[in-house]
PDB file of C-alpha atoms in Angstrom:
ATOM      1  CA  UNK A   1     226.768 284.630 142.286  1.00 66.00           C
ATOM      2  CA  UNK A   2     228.257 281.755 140.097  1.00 73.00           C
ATOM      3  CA  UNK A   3     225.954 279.254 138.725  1.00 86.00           C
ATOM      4  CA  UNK A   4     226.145 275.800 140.498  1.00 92.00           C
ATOM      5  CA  UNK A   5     227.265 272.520 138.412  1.00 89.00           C
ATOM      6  CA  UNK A   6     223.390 271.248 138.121  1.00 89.00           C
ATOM      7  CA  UNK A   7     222.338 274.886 137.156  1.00 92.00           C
ATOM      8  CA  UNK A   8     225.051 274.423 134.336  1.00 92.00           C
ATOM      9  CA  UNK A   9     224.050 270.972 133.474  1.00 92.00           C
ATOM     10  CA  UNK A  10     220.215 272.568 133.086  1.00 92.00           C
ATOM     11  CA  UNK A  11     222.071 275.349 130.856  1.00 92.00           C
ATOM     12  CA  UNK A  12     223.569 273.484 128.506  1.00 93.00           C
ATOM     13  CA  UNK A  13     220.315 270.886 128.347  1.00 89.00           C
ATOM     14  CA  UNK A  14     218.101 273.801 127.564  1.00 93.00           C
ATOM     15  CA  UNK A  15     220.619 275.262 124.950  1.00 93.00           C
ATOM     16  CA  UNK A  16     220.353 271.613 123.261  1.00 86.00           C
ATOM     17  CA  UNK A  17     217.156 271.199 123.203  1.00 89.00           C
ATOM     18  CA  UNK A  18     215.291 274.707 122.898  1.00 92.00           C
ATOM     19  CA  UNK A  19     217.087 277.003 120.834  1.00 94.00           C
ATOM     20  CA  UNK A  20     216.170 276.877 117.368  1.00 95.00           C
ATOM     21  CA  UNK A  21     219.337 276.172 114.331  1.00 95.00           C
ATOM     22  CA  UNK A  22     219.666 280.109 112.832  1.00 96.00           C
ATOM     23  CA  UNK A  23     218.915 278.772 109.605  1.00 96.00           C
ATOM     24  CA  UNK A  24     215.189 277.492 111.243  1.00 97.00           C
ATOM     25  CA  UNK A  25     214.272 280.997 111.930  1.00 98.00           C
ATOM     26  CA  UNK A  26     214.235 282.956 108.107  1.00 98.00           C
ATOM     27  CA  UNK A  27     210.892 283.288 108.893  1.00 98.00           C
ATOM     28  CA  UNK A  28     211.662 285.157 112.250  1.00 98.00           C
ATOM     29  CA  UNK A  29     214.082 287.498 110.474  1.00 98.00           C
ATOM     30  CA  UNK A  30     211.412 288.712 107.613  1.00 98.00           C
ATOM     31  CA  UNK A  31     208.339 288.875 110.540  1.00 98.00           C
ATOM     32  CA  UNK A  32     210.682 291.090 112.587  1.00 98.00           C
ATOM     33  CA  UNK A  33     211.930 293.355 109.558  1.00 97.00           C
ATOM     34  CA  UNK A  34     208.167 293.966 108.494  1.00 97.00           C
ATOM     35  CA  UNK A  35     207.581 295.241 111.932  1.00 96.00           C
ATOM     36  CA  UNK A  36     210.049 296.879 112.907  1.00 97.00           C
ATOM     37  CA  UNK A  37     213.328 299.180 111.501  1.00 95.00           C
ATOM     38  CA  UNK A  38     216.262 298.449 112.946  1.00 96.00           C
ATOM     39  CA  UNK A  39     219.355 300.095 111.629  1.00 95.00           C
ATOM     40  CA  UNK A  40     222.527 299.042 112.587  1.00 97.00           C
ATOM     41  CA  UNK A  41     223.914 300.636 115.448  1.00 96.00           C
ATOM     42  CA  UNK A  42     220.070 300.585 117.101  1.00 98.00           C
ATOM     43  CA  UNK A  43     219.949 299.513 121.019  1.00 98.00           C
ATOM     44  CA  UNK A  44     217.879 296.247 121.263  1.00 98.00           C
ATOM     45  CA  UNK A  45     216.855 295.140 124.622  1.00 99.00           C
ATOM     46  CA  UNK A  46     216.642 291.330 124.645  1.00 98.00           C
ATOM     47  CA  UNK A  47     214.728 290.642 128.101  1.00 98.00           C
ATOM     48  CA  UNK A  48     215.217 287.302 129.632  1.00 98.00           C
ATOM     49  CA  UNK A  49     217.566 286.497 126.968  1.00 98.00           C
ATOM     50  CA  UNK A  50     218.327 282.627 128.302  1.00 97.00           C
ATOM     51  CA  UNK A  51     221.805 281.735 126.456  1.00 97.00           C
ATOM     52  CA  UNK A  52     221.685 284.282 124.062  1.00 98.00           C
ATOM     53  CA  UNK A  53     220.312 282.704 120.591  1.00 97.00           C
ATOM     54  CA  UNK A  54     218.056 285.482 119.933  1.00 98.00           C
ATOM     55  CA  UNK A  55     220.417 287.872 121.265  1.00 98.00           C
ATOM     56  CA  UNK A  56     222.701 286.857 118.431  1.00 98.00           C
ATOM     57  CA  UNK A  57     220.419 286.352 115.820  1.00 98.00           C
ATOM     58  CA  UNK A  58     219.440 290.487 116.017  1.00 98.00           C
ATOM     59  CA  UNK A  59     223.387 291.445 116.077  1.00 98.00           C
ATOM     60  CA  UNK A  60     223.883 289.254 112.869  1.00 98.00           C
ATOM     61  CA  UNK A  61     220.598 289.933 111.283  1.00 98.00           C
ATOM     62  CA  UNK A  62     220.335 293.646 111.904  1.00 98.00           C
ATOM     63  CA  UNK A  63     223.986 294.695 112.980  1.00 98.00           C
ATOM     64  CA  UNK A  64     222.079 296.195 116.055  1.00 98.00           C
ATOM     65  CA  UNK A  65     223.990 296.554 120.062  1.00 98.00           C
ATOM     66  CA  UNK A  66     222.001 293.933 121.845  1.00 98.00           C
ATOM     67  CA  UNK A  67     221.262 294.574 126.518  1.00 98.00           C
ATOM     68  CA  UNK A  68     221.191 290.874 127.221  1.00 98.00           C
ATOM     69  CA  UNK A  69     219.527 290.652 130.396  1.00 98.00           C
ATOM     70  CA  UNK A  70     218.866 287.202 131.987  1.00 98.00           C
ATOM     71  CA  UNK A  71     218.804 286.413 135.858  1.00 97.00           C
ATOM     72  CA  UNK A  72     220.173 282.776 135.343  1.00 97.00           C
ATOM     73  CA  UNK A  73     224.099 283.134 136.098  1.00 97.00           C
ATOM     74  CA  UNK A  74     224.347 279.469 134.293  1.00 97.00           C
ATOM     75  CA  UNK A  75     222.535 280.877 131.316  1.00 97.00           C
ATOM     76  CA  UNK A  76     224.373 284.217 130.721  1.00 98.00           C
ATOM     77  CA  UNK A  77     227.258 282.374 131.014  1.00 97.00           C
ATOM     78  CA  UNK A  78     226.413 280.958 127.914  1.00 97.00           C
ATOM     79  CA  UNK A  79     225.226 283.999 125.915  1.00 98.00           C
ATOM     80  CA  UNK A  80     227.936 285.002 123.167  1.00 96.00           C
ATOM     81  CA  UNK A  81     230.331 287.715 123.893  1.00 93.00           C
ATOM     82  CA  UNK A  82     230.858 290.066 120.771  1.00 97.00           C
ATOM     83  CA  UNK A  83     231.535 293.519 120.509  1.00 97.00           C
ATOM     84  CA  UNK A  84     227.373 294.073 119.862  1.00 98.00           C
ATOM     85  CA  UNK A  85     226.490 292.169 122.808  1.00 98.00           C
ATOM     86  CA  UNK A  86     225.985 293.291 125.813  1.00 98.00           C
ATOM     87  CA  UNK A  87     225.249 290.875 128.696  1.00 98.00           C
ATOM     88  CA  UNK A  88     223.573 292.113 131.996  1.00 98.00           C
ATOM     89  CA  UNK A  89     222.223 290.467 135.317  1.00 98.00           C
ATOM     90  CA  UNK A  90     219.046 291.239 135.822  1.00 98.00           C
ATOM     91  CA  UNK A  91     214.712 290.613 135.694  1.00 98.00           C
ATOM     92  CA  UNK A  92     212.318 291.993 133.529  1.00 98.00           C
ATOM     93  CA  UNK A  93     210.784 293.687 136.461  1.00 98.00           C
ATOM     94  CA  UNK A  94     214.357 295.595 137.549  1.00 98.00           C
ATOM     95  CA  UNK A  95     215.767 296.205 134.375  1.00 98.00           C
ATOM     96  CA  UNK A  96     219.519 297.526 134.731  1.00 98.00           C
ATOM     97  CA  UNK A  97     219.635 300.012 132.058  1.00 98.00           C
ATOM     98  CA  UNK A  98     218.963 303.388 131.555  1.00 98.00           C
ATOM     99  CA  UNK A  99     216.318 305.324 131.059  1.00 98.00           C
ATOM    100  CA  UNK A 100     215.158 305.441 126.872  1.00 98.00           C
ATOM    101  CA  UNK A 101     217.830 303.530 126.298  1.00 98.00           C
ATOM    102  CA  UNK A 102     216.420 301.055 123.554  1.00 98.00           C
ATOM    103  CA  UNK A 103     215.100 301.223 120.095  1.00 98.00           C
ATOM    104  CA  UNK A 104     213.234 298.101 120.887  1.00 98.00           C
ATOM    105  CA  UNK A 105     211.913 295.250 123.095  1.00 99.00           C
ATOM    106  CA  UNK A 106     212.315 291.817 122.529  1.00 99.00           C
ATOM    107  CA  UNK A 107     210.513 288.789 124.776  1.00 98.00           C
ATOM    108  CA  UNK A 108     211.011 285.537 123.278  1.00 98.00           C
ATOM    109  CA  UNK A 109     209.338 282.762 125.538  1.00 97.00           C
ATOM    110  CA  UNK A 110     209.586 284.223 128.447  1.00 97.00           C
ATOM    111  CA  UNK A 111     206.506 286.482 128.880  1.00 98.00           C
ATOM    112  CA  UNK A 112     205.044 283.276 131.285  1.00 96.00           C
ATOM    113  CA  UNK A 113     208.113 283.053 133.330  1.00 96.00           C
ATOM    114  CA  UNK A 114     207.942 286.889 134.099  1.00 98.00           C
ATOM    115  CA  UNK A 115     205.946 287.525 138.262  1.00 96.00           C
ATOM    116  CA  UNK A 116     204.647 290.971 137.991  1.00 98.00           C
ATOM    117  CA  UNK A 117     203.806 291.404 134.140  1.00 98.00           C
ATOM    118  CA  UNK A 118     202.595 295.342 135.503  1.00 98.00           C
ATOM    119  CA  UNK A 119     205.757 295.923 136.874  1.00 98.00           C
ATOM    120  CA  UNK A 120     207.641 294.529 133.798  1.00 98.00           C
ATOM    121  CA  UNK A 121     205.446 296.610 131.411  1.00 98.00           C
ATOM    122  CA  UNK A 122     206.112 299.604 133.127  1.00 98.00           C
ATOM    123  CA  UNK A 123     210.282 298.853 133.394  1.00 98.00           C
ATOM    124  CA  UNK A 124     210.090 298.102 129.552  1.00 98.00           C
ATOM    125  CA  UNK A 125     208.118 301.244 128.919  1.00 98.00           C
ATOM    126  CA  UNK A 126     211.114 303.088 130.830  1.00 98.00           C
ATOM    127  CA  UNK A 127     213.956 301.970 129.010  1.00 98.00           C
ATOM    128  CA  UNK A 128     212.549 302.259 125.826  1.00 98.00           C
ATOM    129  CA  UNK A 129     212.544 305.390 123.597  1.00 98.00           C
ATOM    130  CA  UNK A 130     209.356 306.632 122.751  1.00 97.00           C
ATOM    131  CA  UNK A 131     207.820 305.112 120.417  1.00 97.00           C
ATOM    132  CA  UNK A 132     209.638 302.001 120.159  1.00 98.00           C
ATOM    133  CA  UNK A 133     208.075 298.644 119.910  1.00 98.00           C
ATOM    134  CA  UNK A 134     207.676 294.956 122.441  1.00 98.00           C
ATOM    135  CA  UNK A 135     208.079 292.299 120.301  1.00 99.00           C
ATOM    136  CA  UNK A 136     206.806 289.092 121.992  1.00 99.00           C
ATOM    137  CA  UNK A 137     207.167 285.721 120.739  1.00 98.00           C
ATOM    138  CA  UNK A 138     205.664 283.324 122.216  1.00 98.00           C
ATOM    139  CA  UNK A 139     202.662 280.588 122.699  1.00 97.00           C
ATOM    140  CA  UNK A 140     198.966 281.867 123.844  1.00 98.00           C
ATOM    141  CA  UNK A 141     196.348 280.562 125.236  1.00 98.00           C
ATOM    142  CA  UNK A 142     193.478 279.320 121.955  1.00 97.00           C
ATOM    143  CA  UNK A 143     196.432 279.889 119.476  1.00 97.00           C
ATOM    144  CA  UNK A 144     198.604 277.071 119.933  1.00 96.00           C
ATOM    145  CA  UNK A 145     197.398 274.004 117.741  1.00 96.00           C
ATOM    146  CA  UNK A 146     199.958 274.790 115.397  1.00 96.00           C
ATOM    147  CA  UNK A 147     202.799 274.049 117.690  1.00 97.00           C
ATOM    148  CA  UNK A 148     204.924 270.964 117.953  1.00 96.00           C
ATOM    149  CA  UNK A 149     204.627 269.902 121.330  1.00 96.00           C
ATOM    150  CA  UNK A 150     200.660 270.357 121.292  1.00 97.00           C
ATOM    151  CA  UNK A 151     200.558 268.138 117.880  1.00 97.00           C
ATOM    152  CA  UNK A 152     202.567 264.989 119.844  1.00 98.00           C
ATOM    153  CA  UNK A 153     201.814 265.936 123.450  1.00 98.00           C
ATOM    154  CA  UNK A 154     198.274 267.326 123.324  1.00 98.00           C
ATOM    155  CA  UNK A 155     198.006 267.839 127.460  1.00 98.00           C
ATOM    156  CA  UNK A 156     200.453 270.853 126.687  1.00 98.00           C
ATOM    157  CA  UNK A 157     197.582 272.477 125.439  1.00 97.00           C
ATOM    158  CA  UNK A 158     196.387 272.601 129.197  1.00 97.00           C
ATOM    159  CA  UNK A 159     199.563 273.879 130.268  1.00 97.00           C
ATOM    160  CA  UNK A 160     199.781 276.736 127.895  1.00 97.00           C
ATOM    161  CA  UNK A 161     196.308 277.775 129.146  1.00 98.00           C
ATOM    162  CA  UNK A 162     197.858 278.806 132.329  1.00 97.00           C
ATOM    163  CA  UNK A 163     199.696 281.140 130.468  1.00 97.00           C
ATOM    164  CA  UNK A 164     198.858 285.210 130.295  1.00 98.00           C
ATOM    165  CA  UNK A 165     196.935 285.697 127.052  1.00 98.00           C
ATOM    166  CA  UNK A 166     196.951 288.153 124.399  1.00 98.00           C
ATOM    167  CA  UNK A 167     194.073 290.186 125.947  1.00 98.00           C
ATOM    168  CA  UNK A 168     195.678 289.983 129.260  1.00 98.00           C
ATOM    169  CA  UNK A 169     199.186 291.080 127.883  1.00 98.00           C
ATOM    170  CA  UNK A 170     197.533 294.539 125.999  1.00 98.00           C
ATOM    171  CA  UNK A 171     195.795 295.191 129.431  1.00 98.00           C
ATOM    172  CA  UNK A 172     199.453 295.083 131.180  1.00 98.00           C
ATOM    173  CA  UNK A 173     200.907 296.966 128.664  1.00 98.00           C
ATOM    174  CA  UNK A 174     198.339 299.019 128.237  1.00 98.00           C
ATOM    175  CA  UNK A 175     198.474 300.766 131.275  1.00 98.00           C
ATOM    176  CA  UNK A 176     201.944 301.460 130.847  1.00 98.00           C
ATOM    177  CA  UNK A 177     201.240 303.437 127.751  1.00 98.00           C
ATOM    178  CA  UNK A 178     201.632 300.508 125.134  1.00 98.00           C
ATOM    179  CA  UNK A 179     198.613 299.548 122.199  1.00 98.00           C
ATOM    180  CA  UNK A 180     198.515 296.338 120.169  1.00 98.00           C
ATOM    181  CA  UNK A 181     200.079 296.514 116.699  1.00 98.00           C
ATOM    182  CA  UNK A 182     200.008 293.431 115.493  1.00 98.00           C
ATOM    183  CA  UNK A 183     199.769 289.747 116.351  1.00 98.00           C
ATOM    184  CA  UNK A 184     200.486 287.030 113.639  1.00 96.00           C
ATOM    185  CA  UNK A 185     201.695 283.110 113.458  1.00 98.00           C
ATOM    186  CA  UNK A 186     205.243 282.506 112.598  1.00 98.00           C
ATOM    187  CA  UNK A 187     206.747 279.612 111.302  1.00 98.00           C
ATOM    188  CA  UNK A 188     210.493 277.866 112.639  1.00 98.00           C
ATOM    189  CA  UNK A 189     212.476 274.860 111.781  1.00 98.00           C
ATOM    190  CA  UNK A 190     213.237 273.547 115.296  1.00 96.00           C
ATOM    191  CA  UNK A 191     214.705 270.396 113.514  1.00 97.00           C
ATOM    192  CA  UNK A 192     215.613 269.119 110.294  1.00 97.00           C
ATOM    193  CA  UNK A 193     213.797 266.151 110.796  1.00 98.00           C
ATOM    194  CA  UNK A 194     210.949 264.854 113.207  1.00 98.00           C
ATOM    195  CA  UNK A 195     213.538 262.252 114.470  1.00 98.00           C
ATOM    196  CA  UNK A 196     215.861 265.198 115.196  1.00 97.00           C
ATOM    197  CA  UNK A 197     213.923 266.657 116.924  1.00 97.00           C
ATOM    198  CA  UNK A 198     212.662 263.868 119.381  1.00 98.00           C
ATOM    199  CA  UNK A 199     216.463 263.200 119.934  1.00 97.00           C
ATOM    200  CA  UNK A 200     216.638 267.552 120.927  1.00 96.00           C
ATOM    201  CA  UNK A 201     213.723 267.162 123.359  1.00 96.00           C
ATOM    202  CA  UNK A 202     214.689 267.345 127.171  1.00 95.00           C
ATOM    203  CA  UNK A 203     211.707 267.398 129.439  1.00 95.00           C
ATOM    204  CA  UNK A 204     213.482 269.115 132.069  1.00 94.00           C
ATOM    205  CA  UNK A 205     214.003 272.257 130.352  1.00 93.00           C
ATOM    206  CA  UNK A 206     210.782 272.644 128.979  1.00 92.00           C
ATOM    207  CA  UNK A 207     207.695 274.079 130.794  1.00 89.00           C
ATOM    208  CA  UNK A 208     205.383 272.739 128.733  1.00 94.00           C
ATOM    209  CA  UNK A 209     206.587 269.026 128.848  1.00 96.00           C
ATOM    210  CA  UNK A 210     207.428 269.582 132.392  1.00 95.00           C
ATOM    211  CA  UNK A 211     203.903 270.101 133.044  1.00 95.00           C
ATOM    212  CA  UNK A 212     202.908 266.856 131.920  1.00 97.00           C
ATOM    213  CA  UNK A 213     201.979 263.273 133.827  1.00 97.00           C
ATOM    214  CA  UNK A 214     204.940 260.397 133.135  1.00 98.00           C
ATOM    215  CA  UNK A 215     202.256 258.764 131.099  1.00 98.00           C
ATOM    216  CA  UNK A 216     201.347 262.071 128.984  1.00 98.00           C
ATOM    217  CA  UNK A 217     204.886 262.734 128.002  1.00 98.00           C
ATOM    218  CA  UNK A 218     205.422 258.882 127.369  1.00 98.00           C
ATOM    219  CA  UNK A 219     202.628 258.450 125.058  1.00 98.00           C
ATOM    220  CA  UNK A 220     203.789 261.876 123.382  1.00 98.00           C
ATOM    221  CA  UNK A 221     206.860 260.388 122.623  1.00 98.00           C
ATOM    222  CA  UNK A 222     205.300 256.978 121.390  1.00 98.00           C
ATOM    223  CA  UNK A 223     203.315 259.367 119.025  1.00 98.00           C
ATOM    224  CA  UNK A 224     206.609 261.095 117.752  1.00 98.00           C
ATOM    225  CA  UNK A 225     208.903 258.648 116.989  1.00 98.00           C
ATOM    226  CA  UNK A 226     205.601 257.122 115.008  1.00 98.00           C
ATOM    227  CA  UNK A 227     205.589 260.137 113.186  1.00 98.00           C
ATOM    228  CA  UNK A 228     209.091 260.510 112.357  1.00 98.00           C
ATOM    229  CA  UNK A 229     209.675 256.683 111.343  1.00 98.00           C
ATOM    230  CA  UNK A 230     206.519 257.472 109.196  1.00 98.00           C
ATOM    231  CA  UNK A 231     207.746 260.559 107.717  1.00 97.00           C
ATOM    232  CA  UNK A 232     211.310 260.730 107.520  1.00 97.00           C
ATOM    233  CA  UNK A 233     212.087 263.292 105.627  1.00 96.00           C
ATOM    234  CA  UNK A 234     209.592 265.847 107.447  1.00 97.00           C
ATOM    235  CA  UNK A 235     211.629 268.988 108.603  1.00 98.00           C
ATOM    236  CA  UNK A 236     210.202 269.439 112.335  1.00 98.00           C
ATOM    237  CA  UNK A 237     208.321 273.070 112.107  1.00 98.00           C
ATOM    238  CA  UNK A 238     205.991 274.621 114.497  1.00 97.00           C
ATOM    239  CA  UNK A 239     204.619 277.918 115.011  1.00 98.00           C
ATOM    240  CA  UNK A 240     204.686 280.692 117.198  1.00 98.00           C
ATOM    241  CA  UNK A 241     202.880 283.985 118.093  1.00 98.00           C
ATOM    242  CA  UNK A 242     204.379 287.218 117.475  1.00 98.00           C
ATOM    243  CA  UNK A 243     202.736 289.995 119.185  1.00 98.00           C
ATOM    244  CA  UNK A 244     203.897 293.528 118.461  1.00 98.00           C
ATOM    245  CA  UNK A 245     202.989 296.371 120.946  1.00 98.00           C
ATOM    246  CA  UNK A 246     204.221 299.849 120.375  1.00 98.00           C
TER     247      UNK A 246
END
């Protein structure tokens, strides 16, 4: 199935706008080294990998093989091809790898997009070794204040609610055999500049913003380009969840 011109059009929009500059993520790289070892060579499974950003962040970082999976044709059209990467069709819930095949999970902002989190959990749990972690990153319901778009657009709050939580995930996971490791707020540089990052933002691609009333997402704006006229040498950083289940 090829992706249609509007599906590349939202592709390209969301590449813009949500994935964050390598250099924004240091703080990524150390969290994930403390939590996990990869060696190079190691199988990571990158699940829902949109265009591929994280996916190449681990094969740089770690010199790891990265199993792109992503069920967007538009967006795995835009995940790098490299020698470590891997890119597959498929969902979270039918994952089209083998059995133990991975030294690790990785979920980053997509456990809310995901149907049947049992399912997934259990799929995960199969193509993993034993043993090997879930690393999620992403935004949870109570433990969001921290990020950008709740700061300037404070109704995303609401949407975020609607997410699973943290207790919710472990019970998923749970039953497929995982526990909770860890869970801890990391910091990324999703713009150099608050006016940067106003400029990045396209409400389309973003479930949060998405979420919002016209006048919500106006007034969030208003409230930005405030900030960033106010502040103009402010690097935009906001925080997200990673939760570590093994």
């Amino acid at each position: 199935m090829e992706a249609t011109a509007p599906d590349r059009r939202f592709a390209e929009d969301y590449r813009l706008a949500r994935e964050i500059p390598r250099d924004g993520l240091t703080a990524w790289r150390a969290a994930l080294a403390a939590e996990v070892a990869l060696e190079p060579g190691a199988v990571v499974l990158d699940v829902g990998a949109g265009t591929g950003a994280f996916s190449a962040a681990f094969a740089d970082w770690f010199g790891v093989r990265v199993l792109a999976v992503e069920p967007a044709p538009a967006m795995r059209a835009l995940i790098p091809r490299t020698a470590d990467i891997e890119v597959l069709a498929g969902r979270a819930e039918a994952l089209p790898v083998p059995d133990g095949c991975a030294d690790a999970a990785w979920l980053g902002s997509v456990i809310h997009h995901i149907d049947d989190l049992p399912a997934a959990a259990r799929e995960i749990r199969r193509a993993l070794k034993p043993g090997a972690p879930v690393l999620i990153r992403n935004s949870f319901p109570g433990r969001c204040t921290r990020d950008l778009r709740v700061r300037f657009f404070p109704g995303t709050a609401r949407i975020v609610d609607g997410y699973p939580s943290v207790e919710r995930i472990c019970e998923f996971f749970g039953a497929a055999g995982f526990t909770r490791v860890a869970l801890h707020a990391v910091p990324q540089e999703s713009a150099p500049s608050l006016a940067a990052f106003a400029d990045r933002i396209r409400r389309d691609t973003d479930a949060k913003l998405r979420g919002l009333t016209d006048e919500e997402f106006d007034s969030g704006m208003r409230r930005l380009r405030q900030a960033a006229a106010q502040e103009p040498d402010r690097p935009a950083v906001s925080w997200m969840d990673l939760l570590v289940l093994a």
